[in-house]
């Protein structure tokens, strides 16, 4: 089997062995309806840094096999993988099966570098080309499961069956019902390195995204990166731009540490942009990913190795995360919520921290100072203020704790009054139902902090409190930072309040997390510069 690097296109970025720390190839799916469009897209793929392209013949509208395949091979600036996927394996081809297989043989004969053949027809196909297969052409035998991810035992048996069919390269794609499904695919991928079987093991869907990124760490033969967002050949594919520029794909190796943001939803989070850019700036050997987690306890039981070194934690898992930690620092314990978890490398124990309250309270204090035009003194501008917190979850607890510690009088407003009362009793404050907040105006100059996800993308028209109720607040803070200016903040500013966006809290809490992740001082100017773009 040729080393993957031997087939890397000369036009690719980071192509030399010294610059790329893994041999995993990036393949761009080409799914144009015409040959002309495919040729244009192959040029774009090459310019983007692709190692090869997957030409999806089943997407072509007017297909003349010999003529079109010749043109595509001749015009491609990078190695070619030909796929002619039938409907029964998730593709678009719905014609005669013999003709379909003839086309794959033709592509091989005309100079394709790789051919993808489905397991169901692979043995027959490989028997038919025995002795005629060009030396340079490798057969990828593939199997797709669009329902679920089988057990490790079943996956091992599947890999053995694919190998036995005559595959040069094994490919299987499964579907993630839970992010822990991906761990089984990593296990199979790593095991295959021992037996020197080139393997492509990918997990479809948003919960399977890490399989497409971390395959570079665990030894996958290739991953797929699309030219554009949303134009994918399988669910959950990232763009090639994100693979190369956001996740620093070429710089991952077996010893790269994995960090991530645990949440649900989580795709909106800017944490990977912030941390990966910072890691790259100092040459820190880590990658930061989105982790769409349904059950946080199950997640930590599954991803228990030291490879998974640190985590940010967001809605709705901040409170449940406390129970998953072996030790929780005093502040986080008092708050009852954790937003940063570190795995100690010496013994694998999980340590929980809360950096939310520092980030948010500092940002609010800065906002009040700006409003009063005073410098940073010893006393807090929050002392004696009536501080209204919307939400009684993890972030709400952090803000209530932080405000109380600064001498504010705290009021908790929540949809469920009982949860508001529970938190109010804990911090020594008062409770309201969210419905009652509209008419709550005992004094002017109050501070309002929304810690719920109300107003977050995509529901940007929502707000936790009507505009007419905002006139009594001196400052309004919103923990939501996608979008940066929420409806709440826009209407608060129109009502005369100073506004503080969730971006400030996000950056503030990230400083301490970065330092805990890396042991290095946080690049504060870089963080500000990165987030200024959003």
PDB file of C-alpha atoms in Angstrom, residues 253-465:
ATOM      1  CA  UNK A 253      -0.683  14.000  15.739  1.00  0.00           C
ATOM      2  CA  UNK A 254      -1.135  10.986  18.043  1.00  0.00           C
ATOM      3  CA  UNK A 255       0.006  13.080  21.026  1.00  0.00           C
ATOM      4  CA  UNK A 256      -2.309  16.054  20.342  1.00  0.00           C
ATOM      5  CA  UNK A 257      -4.509  16.818  23.364  1.00  0.00           C
ATOM      6  CA  UNK A 258      -8.246  17.180  22.768  1.00  0.00           C
ATOM      7  CA  UNK A 259     -10.268  19.979  24.368  1.00  0.00           C
ATOM      8  CA  UNK A 260     -13.871  20.873  23.668  1.00  0.00           C
ATOM      9  CA  UNK A 261     -17.061  22.671  24.556  1.00  0.00           C
ATOM     10  CA  UNK A 262     -19.773  20.417  25.992  1.00  0.00           C
ATOM     11  CA  UNK A 263     -23.289  21.672  25.356  1.00  0.00           C
ATOM     12  CA  UNK A 264     -26.679  21.168  23.722  1.00  0.00           C
ATOM     13  CA  UNK A 265     -27.019  23.072  21.452  1.00  0.00           C
ATOM     14  CA  UNK A 266     -23.344  23.734  20.837  1.00  0.00           C
ATOM     15  CA  UNK A 267     -22.739  24.430  17.126  1.00  0.00           C
ATOM     16  CA  UNK A 268     -23.155  28.197  17.673  1.00  0.00           C
ATOM     17  CA  UNK A 269     -20.223  28.382  20.127  1.00  0.00           C
ATOM     18  CA  UNK A 270     -17.214  30.491  19.130  1.00  0.00           C
ATOM     19  CA  UNK A 271     -14.960  28.648  21.618  1.00  0.00           C
ATOM     20  CA  UNK A 272     -13.203  26.523  18.934  1.00  0.00           C
ATOM     21  CA  UNK A 273     -12.347  29.711  16.987  1.00  0.00           C
ATOM     22  CA  UNK A 274     -10.915  31.367  20.082  1.00  0.00           C
ATOM     23  CA  UNK A 275      -8.911  28.483  21.551  1.00  0.00           C
ATOM     24  CA  UNK A 276      -7.605  26.952  18.306  1.00  0.00           C
ATOM     25  CA  UNK A 277      -6.309  30.329  17.138  1.00  0.00           C
ATOM     26  CA  UNK A 278      -4.647  30.846  20.529  1.00  0.00           C
ATOM     27  CA  UNK A 279      -3.183  27.307  20.526  1.00  0.00           C
ATOM     28  CA  UNK A 280      -1.766  27.913  17.042  1.00  0.00           C
ATOM     29  CA  UNK A 281      -0.256  31.286  18.021  1.00  0.00           C
ATOM     30  CA  UNK A 282       1.970  29.682  20.675  1.00  0.00           C
ATOM     31  CA  UNK A 283       2.477  26.254  19.063  1.00  0.00           C
ATOM     32  CA  UNK A 284       0.484  24.457  21.770  1.00  0.00           C
ATOM     33  CA  UNK A 285      -0.239  20.856  20.724  1.00  0.00           C
ATOM     34  CA  UNK A 286      -4.003  20.823  21.248  1.00  0.00           C
ATOM     35  CA  UNK A 287      -7.253  20.965  19.295  1.00  0.00           C
ATOM     36  CA  UNK A 288     -10.574  22.384  20.519  1.00  0.00           C
ATOM     37  CA  UNK A 289     -13.845  20.941  19.172  1.00  0.00           C
ATOM     38  CA  UNK A 290     -17.634  21.219  19.521  1.00  0.00           C
ATOM     39  CA  UNK A 291     -19.061  18.370  21.633  1.00  0.00           C
ATOM     40  CA  UNK A 292     -22.826  17.932  21.237  1.00  0.00           C
ATOM     41  CA  UNK A 293     -23.543  15.995  24.429  1.00  0.00           C
ATOM     42  CA  UNK A 294     -26.897  14.567  25.525  1.00  0.00           C
ATOM     43  CA  UNK A 295     -25.769  12.806  28.714  1.00  0.00           C
ATOM     44  CA  UNK A 296     -22.688  14.348  30.356  1.00  0.00           C
ATOM     45  CA  UNK A 297     -22.086  11.472  32.805  1.00  0.00           C
ATOM     46  CA  UNK A 298     -22.095   8.960  29.944  1.00  0.00           C
ATOM     47  CA  UNK A 299     -19.753  11.243  27.977  1.00  0.00           C
ATOM     48  CA  UNK A 300     -17.127  11.293  30.745  1.00  0.00           C
ATOM     49  CA  UNK A 301     -17.436   7.543  31.363  1.00  0.00           C
ATOM     50  CA  UNK A 302     -16.747   6.936  27.663  1.00  0.00           C
ATOM     51  CA  UNK A 303     -14.033   9.520  26.959  1.00  0.00           C
ATOM     52  CA  UNK A 304     -11.943   8.706  30.010  1.00  0.00           C
ATOM     53  CA  UNK A 305      -8.437   8.691  28.530  1.00  0.00           C
ATOM     54  CA  UNK A 306      -5.889  11.458  29.078  1.00  0.00           C
ATOM     55  CA  UNK A 307      -6.175  12.299  25.365  1.00  0.00           C
ATOM     56  CA  UNK A 308      -9.340  14.221  26.307  1.00  0.00           C
ATOM     57  CA  UNK A 309      -7.662  16.781  28.537  1.00  0.00           C
ATOM     58  CA  UNK A 310     -10.012  19.678  29.227  1.00  0.00           C
ATOM     59  CA  UNK A 311     -13.527  20.951  28.639  1.00  0.00           C
ATOM     60  CA  UNK A 312     -15.624  24.076  28.646  1.00  0.00           C
ATOM     61  CA  UNK A 313     -19.181  23.412  29.743  1.00  0.00           C
ATOM     62  CA  UNK A 314     -22.273  25.323  28.667  1.00  0.00           C
ATOM     63  CA  UNK A 315     -26.099  25.093  28.732  1.00  0.00           C
ATOM     64  CA  UNK A 316     -27.657  22.765  29.899  1.00  0.00           C
ATOM     65  CA  UNK A 317     -24.852  20.783  31.565  1.00  0.00           C
ATOM     66  CA  UNK A 318     -23.197  23.196  34.036  1.00  0.00           C
ATOM     67  CA  UNK A 319     -25.004  21.848  37.096  1.00  0.00           C
ATOM     68  CA  UNK A 320     -24.863  18.151  36.135  1.00  0.00           C
ATOM     69  CA  UNK A 321     -21.114  18.590  35.478  1.00  0.00           C
ATOM     70  CA  UNK A 322     -20.516  19.133  39.211  1.00  0.00           C
ATOM     71  CA  UNK A 323     -21.478  15.513  39.938  1.00  0.00           C
ATOM     72  CA  UNK A 324     -19.105  14.239  37.223  1.00  0.00           C
ATOM     73  CA  UNK A 325     -16.018  15.819  38.800  1.00  0.00           C
ATOM     74  CA  UNK A 326     -13.756  14.087  41.300  1.00  0.00           C
ATOM     75  CA  UNK A 327     -13.038  17.451  42.899  1.00  0.00           C
ATOM     76  CA  UNK A 328     -14.739  20.835  42.577  1.00  0.00           C
ATOM     77  CA  UNK A 329     -13.126  24.094  43.677  1.00  0.00           C
ATOM     78  CA  UNK A 330     -14.730  26.050  46.542  1.00  0.00           C
ATOM     79  CA  UNK A 331     -16.284  28.786  44.386  1.00  0.00           C
ATOM     80  CA  UNK A 332     -17.810  26.332  41.899  1.00  0.00           C
ATOM     81  CA  UNK A 333     -19.137  24.282  44.817  1.00  0.00           C
ATOM     82  CA  UNK A 334     -20.765  27.377  46.336  1.00  0.00           C
ATOM     83  CA  UNK A 335     -22.304  28.296  42.992  1.00  0.00           C
ATOM     84  CA  UNK A 336     -23.366  24.703  42.288  1.00  0.00           C
ATOM     85  CA  UNK A 337     -22.223  24.898  38.668  1.00  0.00           C
ATOM     86  CA  UNK A 338     -19.063  24.164  36.712  1.00  0.00           C
ATOM     87  CA  UNK A 339     -18.052  25.626  33.348  1.00  0.00           C
ATOM     88  CA  UNK A 340     -14.463  24.388  33.145  1.00  0.00           C
ATOM     89  CA  UNK A 341     -13.240  20.827  33.699  1.00  0.00           C
ATOM     90  CA  UNK A 342      -9.609  19.724  33.645  1.00  0.00           C
ATOM     91  CA  UNK A 343      -8.428  16.106  33.531  1.00  0.00           C
ATOM     92  CA  UNK A 344      -5.316  15.749  35.678  1.00  0.00           C
ATOM     93  CA  UNK A 345      -2.759  13.921  33.551  1.00  0.00           C
ATOM     94  CA  UNK A 346      -1.120  12.080  36.464  1.00  0.00           C
ATOM     95  CA  UNK A 347      -4.232  10.118  37.470  1.00  0.00           C
ATOM     96  CA  UNK A 348      -7.085  11.052  35.089  1.00  0.00           C
ATOM     97  CA  UNK A 349      -9.165  12.719  37.817  1.00  0.00           C
ATOM     98  CA  UNK A 350     -11.597  15.462  36.771  1.00  0.00           C
ATOM     99  CA  UNK A 351     -11.377  18.878  38.450  1.00  0.00           C
ATOM    100  CA  UNK A 352     -14.252  21.364  38.117  1.00  0.00           C
ATOM    101  CA  UNK A 353     -14.053  25.172  38.182  1.00  0.00           C
ATOM    102  CA  UNK A 354     -16.367  28.103  37.547  1.00  0.00           C
ATOM    103  CA  UNK A 355     -14.927  30.990  35.546  1.00  0.00           C
ATOM    104  CA  UNK A 356     -18.332  32.368  34.477  1.00  0.00           C
ATOM    105  CA  UNK A 357     -18.879  34.662  37.430  1.00  0.00           C
ATOM    106  CA  UNK A 358     -15.479  36.377  37.092  1.00  0.00           C
ATOM    107  CA  UNK A 359     -15.984  37.035  33.381  1.00  0.00           C
ATOM    108  CA  UNK A 360     -19.546  38.337  33.730  1.00  0.00           C
ATOM    109  CA  UNK A 361     -19.153  40.367  36.934  1.00  0.00           C
ATOM    110  CA  UNK A 362     -15.940  42.045  35.667  1.00  0.00           C
ATOM    111  CA  UNK A 363     -17.685  42.983  32.405  1.00  0.00           C
ATOM    112  CA  UNK A 364     -20.697  44.406  34.308  1.00  0.00           C
ATOM    113  CA  UNK A 365     -18.447  46.371  36.691  1.00  0.00           C
ATOM    114  CA  UNK A 366     -16.536  47.806  33.720  1.00  0.00           C
ATOM    115  CA  UNK A 367     -19.862  48.821  32.157  1.00  0.00           C
ATOM    116  CA  UNK A 368     -20.977  50.607  35.324  1.00  0.00           C
ATOM    117  CA  UNK A 369     -17.635  52.409  35.612  1.00  0.00           C
ATOM    118  CA  UNK A 370     -17.970  53.555  32.015  1.00  0.00           C
ATOM    119  CA  UNK A 371     -21.504  54.823  32.720  1.00  0.00           C
ATOM    120  CA  UNK A 372     -20.326  56.754  35.788  1.00  0.00           C
ATOM    121  CA  UNK A 373     -17.081  57.799  34.084  1.00  0.00           C
ATOM    122  CA  UNK A 374     -14.903  56.580  36.929  1.00  0.00           C
ATOM    123  CA  UNK A 375     -11.706  54.569  36.910  1.00  0.00           C
ATOM    124  CA  UNK A 376     -11.273  51.129  38.431  1.00  0.00           C
ATOM    125  CA  UNK A 377     -11.312  51.679  42.184  1.00  0.00           C
ATOM    126  CA  UNK A 378     -11.216  49.211  45.031  1.00  0.00           C
ATOM    127  CA  UNK A 379     -14.978  49.190  45.693  1.00  0.00           C
ATOM    128  CA  UNK A 380     -17.389  47.615  43.238  1.00  0.00           C
ATOM    129  CA  UNK A 381     -20.036  49.671  41.452  1.00  0.00           C
ATOM    130  CA  UNK A 382     -22.382  46.798  42.280  1.00  0.00           C
ATOM    131  CA  UNK A 383     -22.327  47.415  46.041  1.00  0.00           C
ATOM    132  CA  UNK A 384     -25.864  48.232  47.173  1.00  0.00           C
ATOM    133  CA  UNK A 385     -27.355  47.890  43.663  1.00  0.00           C
ATOM    134  CA  UNK A 386     -30.519  45.902  43.028  1.00  0.00           C
ATOM    135  CA  UNK A 387     -29.273  43.136  40.728  1.00  0.00           C
ATOM    136  CA  UNK A 388     -31.930  41.138  38.842  1.00  0.00           C
ATOM    137  CA  UNK A 389     -30.844  37.777  37.413  1.00  0.00           C
ATOM    138  CA  UNK A 390     -33.049  36.110  34.788  1.00  0.00           C
ATOM    139  CA  UNK A 391     -32.565  32.342  34.961  1.00  0.00           C
ATOM    140  CA  UNK A 392     -31.743  29.928  37.767  1.00  0.00           C
ATOM    141  CA  UNK A 393     -29.484  27.524  35.853  1.00  0.00           C
ATOM    142  CA  UNK A 394     -25.686  27.271  35.986  1.00  0.00           C
ATOM    143  CA  UNK A 395     -24.944  30.750  34.596  1.00  0.00           C
ATOM    144  CA  UNK A 396     -27.721  32.275  36.749  1.00  0.00           C
ATOM    145  CA  UNK A 397     -26.186  30.744  39.852  1.00  0.00           C
ATOM    146  CA  UNK A 398     -22.751  32.100  38.903  1.00  0.00           C
ATOM    147  CA  UNK A 399     -24.057  35.644  38.345  1.00  0.00           C
ATOM    148  CA  UNK A 400     -26.141  35.601  41.546  1.00  0.00           C
ATOM    149  CA  UNK A 401     -23.158  34.376  43.561  1.00  0.00           C
ATOM    150  CA  UNK A 402     -20.814  36.932  41.991  1.00  0.00           C
ATOM    151  CA  UNK A 403     -23.212  39.873  42.460  1.00  0.00           C
ATOM    152  CA  UNK A 404     -23.883  38.934  46.092  1.00  0.00           C
ATOM    153  CA  UNK A 405     -20.130  38.690  46.753  1.00  0.00           C
ATOM    154  CA  UNK A 406     -19.795  42.271  45.432  1.00  0.00           C
ATOM    155  CA  UNK A 407     -22.435  43.571  47.859  1.00  0.00           C
ATOM    156  CA  UNK A 408     -25.440  43.722  45.503  1.00  0.00           C
ATOM    157  CA  UNK A 409     -29.023  42.955  46.557  1.00  0.00           C
ATOM    158  CA  UNK A 410     -30.002  39.985  44.392  1.00  0.00           C
ATOM    159  CA  UNK A 411     -33.370  39.135  42.845  1.00  0.00           C
ATOM    160  CA  UNK A 412     -33.843  35.915  40.846  1.00  0.00           C
ATOM    161  CA  UNK A 413     -36.524  35.776  38.124  1.00  0.00           C
ATOM    162  CA  UNK A 414     -37.227  32.428  36.497  1.00  0.00           C
ATOM    163  CA  UNK A 415     -40.000  30.819  34.458  1.00  0.00           C
ATOM    164  CA  UNK A 416     -40.348  28.228  37.206  1.00  0.00           C
ATOM    165  CA  UNK A 417     -40.851  30.177  40.447  1.00  0.00           C
ATOM    166  CA  UNK A 418     -39.739  27.266  42.661  1.00  0.00           C
ATOM    167  CA  UNK A 419     -36.295  27.199  41.052  1.00  0.00           C
ATOM    168  CA  UNK A 420     -36.010  30.974  41.472  1.00  0.00           C
ATOM    169  CA  UNK A 421     -36.941  30.677  45.178  1.00  0.00           C
ATOM    170  CA  UNK A 422     -34.446  27.852  45.704  1.00  0.00           C
ATOM    171  CA  UNK A 423     -31.565  29.914  44.278  1.00  0.00           C
ATOM    172  CA  UNK A 424     -32.714  33.085  46.070  1.00  0.00           C
ATOM    173  CA  UNK A 425     -32.662  31.248  49.405  1.00  0.00           C
ATOM    174  CA  UNK A 426     -29.173  29.928  48.689  1.00  0.00           C
ATOM    175  CA  UNK A 427     -27.670  33.359  47.953  1.00  0.00           C
ATOM    176  CA  UNK A 428     -29.843  35.333  50.366  1.00  0.00           C
ATOM    177  CA  UNK A 429     -31.952  37.160  47.802  1.00  0.00           C
ATOM    178  CA  UNK A 430     -35.539  37.444  46.609  1.00  0.00           C
ATOM    179  CA  UNK A 431     -37.454  35.462  43.979  1.00  0.00           C
ATOM    180  CA  UNK A 432     -39.915  36.351  41.207  1.00  0.00           C
ATOM    181  CA  UNK A 433     -41.563  34.448  38.405  1.00  0.00           C
ATOM    182  CA  UNK A 434     -40.440  35.678  34.984  1.00  0.00           C
ATOM    183  CA  UNK A 435     -44.026  36.785  34.263  1.00  0.00           C
ATOM    184  CA  UNK A 436     -43.926  39.127  37.296  1.00  0.00           C
ATOM    185  CA  UNK A 437     -40.661  40.762  36.208  1.00  0.00           C
ATOM    186  CA  UNK A 438     -42.497  42.929  33.659  1.00  0.00           C
ATOM    187  CA  UNK A 439     -44.117  44.938  36.491  1.00  0.00           C
ATOM    188  CA  UNK A 440     -41.156  44.832  38.898  1.00  0.00           C
ATOM    189  CA  UNK A 441     -39.851  48.397  39.278  1.00  0.00           C
ATOM    190  CA  UNK A 442     -39.185  49.205  42.947  1.00  0.00           C
ATOM    191  CA  UNK A 443     -36.390  51.680  42.104  1.00  0.00           C
ATOM    192  CA  UNK A 444     -34.382  53.188  39.272  1.00  0.00           C
ATOM    193  CA  UNK A 445     -30.754  52.371  38.479  1.00  0.00           C
ATOM    194  CA  UNK A 446     -31.113  48.596  38.743  1.00  0.00           C
ATOM    195  CA  UNK A 447     -28.906  46.024  36.938  1.00  0.00           C
ATOM    196  CA  UNK A 448     -30.460  43.266  34.803  1.00  0.00           C
ATOM    197  CA  UNK A 449     -28.595  40.106  33.754  1.00  0.00           C
ATOM    198  CA  UNK A 450     -30.139  37.554  31.386  1.00  0.00           C
ATOM    199  CA  UNK A 451     -28.477  34.161  31.832  1.00  0.00           C
ATOM    200  CA  UNK A 452     -30.996  32.113  29.796  1.00  0.00           C
ATOM    201  CA  UNK A 453     -30.743  31.211  26.109  1.00  0.00           C
ATOM    202  CA  UNK A 454     -33.761  33.403  25.240  1.00  0.00           C
ATOM    203  CA  UNK A 455     -32.831  35.451  22.146  1.00  0.00           C
ATOM    204  CA  UNK A 456     -30.026  33.156  21.009  1.00  0.00           C
ATOM    205  CA  UNK A 457     -29.734  32.177  17.353  1.00  0.00           C
ATOM    206  CA  UNK A 458     -31.886  31.097  15.630  1.00  0.00           C
ATOM    207  CA  UNK A 459     -34.657  32.602  17.843  1.00  0.00           C
ATOM    208  CA  UNK A 460     -33.294  36.148  17.637  1.00  0.00           C
ATOM    209  CA  UNK A 461     -36.730  37.815  17.856  1.00  0.00           C
ATOM    210  CA  UNK A 462     -37.320  36.553  21.398  1.00  0.00           C
ATOM    211  CA  UNK A 463     -36.608  38.561  24.551  1.00  0.00           C
ATOM    212  CA  UNK A 464     -37.102  37.669  28.232  1.00  0.00           C
ATOM    213  CA  UNK A 465     -38.660  41.023  29.185  1.00  0.00           C
TER     214      UNK A 465
END
